[in-house]
XYZ file of C-alpha atoms in Angstrom:
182
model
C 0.000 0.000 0.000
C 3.147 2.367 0.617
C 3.851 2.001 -3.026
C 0.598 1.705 -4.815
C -1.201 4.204 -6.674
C -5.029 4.320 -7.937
C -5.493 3.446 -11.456
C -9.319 3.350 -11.438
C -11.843 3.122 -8.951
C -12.425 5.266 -5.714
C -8.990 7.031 -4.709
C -10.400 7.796 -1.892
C -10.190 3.963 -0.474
C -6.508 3.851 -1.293
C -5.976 7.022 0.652
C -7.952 5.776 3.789
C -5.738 1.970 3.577
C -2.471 4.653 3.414
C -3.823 6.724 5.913
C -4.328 3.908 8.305
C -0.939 2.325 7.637
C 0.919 5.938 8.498
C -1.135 5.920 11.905
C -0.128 2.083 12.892
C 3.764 2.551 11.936
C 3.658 5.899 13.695
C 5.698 5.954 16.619
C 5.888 2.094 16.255
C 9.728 1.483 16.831
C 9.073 -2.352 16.879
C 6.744 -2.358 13.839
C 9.494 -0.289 11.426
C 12.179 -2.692 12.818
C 10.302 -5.570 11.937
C 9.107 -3.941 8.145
C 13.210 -3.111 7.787
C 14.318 -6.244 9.211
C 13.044 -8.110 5.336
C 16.580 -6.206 4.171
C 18.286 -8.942 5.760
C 15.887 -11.896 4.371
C 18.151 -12.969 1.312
C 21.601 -11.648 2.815
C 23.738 -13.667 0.632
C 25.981 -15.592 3.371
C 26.628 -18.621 0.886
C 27.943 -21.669 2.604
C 31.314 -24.161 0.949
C 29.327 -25.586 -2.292
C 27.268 -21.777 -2.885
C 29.737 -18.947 -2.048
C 28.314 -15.463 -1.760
C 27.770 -13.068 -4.210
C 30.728 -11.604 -2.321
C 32.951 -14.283 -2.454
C 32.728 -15.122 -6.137
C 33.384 -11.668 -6.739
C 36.546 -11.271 -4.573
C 37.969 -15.091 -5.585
C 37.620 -15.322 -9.295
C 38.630 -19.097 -8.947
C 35.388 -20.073 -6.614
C 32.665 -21.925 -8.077
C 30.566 -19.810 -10.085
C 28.021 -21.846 -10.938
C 24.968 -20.200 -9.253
C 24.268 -16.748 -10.642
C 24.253 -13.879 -8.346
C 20.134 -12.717 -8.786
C 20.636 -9.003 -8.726
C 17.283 -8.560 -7.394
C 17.854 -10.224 -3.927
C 21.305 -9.057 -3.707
C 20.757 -5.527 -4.939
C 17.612 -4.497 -6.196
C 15.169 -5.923 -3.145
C 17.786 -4.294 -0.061
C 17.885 -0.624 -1.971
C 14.416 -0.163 -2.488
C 12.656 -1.915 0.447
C 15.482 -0.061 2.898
C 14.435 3.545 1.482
C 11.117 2.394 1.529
C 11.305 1.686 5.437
C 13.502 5.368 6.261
C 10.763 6.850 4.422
C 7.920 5.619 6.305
C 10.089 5.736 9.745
C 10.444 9.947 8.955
C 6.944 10.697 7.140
C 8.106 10.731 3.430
C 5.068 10.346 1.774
C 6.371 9.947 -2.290
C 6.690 6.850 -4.074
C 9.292 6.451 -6.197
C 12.646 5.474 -4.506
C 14.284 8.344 -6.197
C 12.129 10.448 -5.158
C 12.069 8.995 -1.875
C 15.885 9.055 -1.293
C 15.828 12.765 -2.100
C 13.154 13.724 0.655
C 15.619 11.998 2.754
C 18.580 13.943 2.169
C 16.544 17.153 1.843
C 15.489 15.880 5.493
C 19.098 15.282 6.817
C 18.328 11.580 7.222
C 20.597 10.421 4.506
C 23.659 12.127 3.432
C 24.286 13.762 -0.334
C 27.048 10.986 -0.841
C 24.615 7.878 0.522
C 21.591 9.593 -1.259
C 23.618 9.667 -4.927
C 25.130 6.201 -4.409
C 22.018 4.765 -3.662
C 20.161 6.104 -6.590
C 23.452 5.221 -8.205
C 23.434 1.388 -7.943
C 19.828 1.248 -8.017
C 20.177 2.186 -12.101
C 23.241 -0.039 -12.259
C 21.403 -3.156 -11.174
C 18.195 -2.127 -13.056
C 20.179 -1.474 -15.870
C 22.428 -4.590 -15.963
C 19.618 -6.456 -15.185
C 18.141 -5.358 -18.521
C 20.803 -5.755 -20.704
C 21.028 -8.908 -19.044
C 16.829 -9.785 -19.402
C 17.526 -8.401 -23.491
C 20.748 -10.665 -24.176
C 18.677 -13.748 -23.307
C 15.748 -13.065 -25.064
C 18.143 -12.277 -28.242
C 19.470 -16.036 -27.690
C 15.822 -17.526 -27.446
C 16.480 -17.769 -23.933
C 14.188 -16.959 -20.706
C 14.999 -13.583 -19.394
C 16.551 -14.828 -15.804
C 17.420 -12.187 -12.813
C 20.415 -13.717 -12.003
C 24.176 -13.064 -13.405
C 27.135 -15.418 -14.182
C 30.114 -13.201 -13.118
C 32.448 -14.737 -14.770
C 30.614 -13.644 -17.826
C 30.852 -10.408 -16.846
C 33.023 -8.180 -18.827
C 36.177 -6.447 -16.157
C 34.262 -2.981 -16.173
C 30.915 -4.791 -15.223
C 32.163 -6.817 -12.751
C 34.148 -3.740 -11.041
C 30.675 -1.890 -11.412
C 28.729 -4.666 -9.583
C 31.824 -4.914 -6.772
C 31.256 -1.581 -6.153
C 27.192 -1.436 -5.917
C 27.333 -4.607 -4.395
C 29.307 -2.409 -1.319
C 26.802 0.599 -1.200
C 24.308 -2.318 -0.347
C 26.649 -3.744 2.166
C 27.026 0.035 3.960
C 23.651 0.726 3.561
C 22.038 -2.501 5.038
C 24.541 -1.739 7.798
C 23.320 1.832 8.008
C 19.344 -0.145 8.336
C 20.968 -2.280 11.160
C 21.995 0.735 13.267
C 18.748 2.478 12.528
C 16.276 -0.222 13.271
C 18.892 -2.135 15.854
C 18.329 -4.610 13.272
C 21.330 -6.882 15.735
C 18.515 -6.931 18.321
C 15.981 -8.801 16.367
């Protein structure tokens, strides 16, 4: 309901369903801890036979058989994290860009965070994309997932590096919500 928007039908409805979701979340400490705590729900961790997304990136010889899905790993963390600041401080837009920049305008992000967020968020959407449009070229099913080994050296340096904001931004979430606490 955060994110939806009325296509036909009473607006009105919609507004009361938002309406009541602002006044439960309000002042709800526990309730925007557990809505931010989903951040954490495909962290990534890996075990010996599955590295991490971080692992394969940093060892080029692990096992890179299972894709890294750029939706769990990036996509899903950025945009459901800005989604719970905003409802934790008011921010009442729906977009995640627009989202991110009520936040900085607030002081609850800074400039730097605010750009590489909005950053990484068009590098995954974008990669993901190309990605989706390269299979479908092949006769293949446009998966979310990427091999990076397949990767060419700028990509993969690209991904490294969005792949971090995540990593300092889920962190940021942690201290926020005391994620650790859960």
């Amino acid at each position: 309901f955060l994110d939806a928007h009325a296509v036909c039908g009473d607006a009105a409805l919609l507004a009361q369903v938002r309406g009541a979701v602002w006044a439960l979340v309000s002042d709800n400490d526990a309730l925007l801890a557990r809505f931010a705590a989903v951040v954490n729900a495909f962290d990534g961790a890996g075990d010996a036979a599955q590295p991490s997304w971080w692992g394969r990136l940093l060892h080029p010889g692990a096992p890179a058989d299972a894709p890294v899905d750029l939706k769990k790993a990036g996509v899903f963390p950025l945009v459901h994290g800005v989604r719970a600041l905003a409802l934790a401080d008011g921010v009442q837009a729906t977009g995640t860009a627009e989202r991110v920049a009520a936040l900085v305008a607030a002081g609850r992000l800074s400039a730097a965070m605010g750009t590489d967020l909005v950053d990484s968020l068009h590098f995954f959407m974008g990669l993901k994309l190309k990605l989706g449009l390269a299979a479908l070229d092949i006769g293949r099913k446009a998966e979310g997932g990427v091999a990076v080994d397949k990767l060419s050296s700028l990509d993969r340096d690209l991904l490294k590096d969005t792949l971090g904001v995540v990593k300092r931004f889920k962190a940021l979430l942690r201290q926020r919500f005391h994620l650790d606490a859960l």
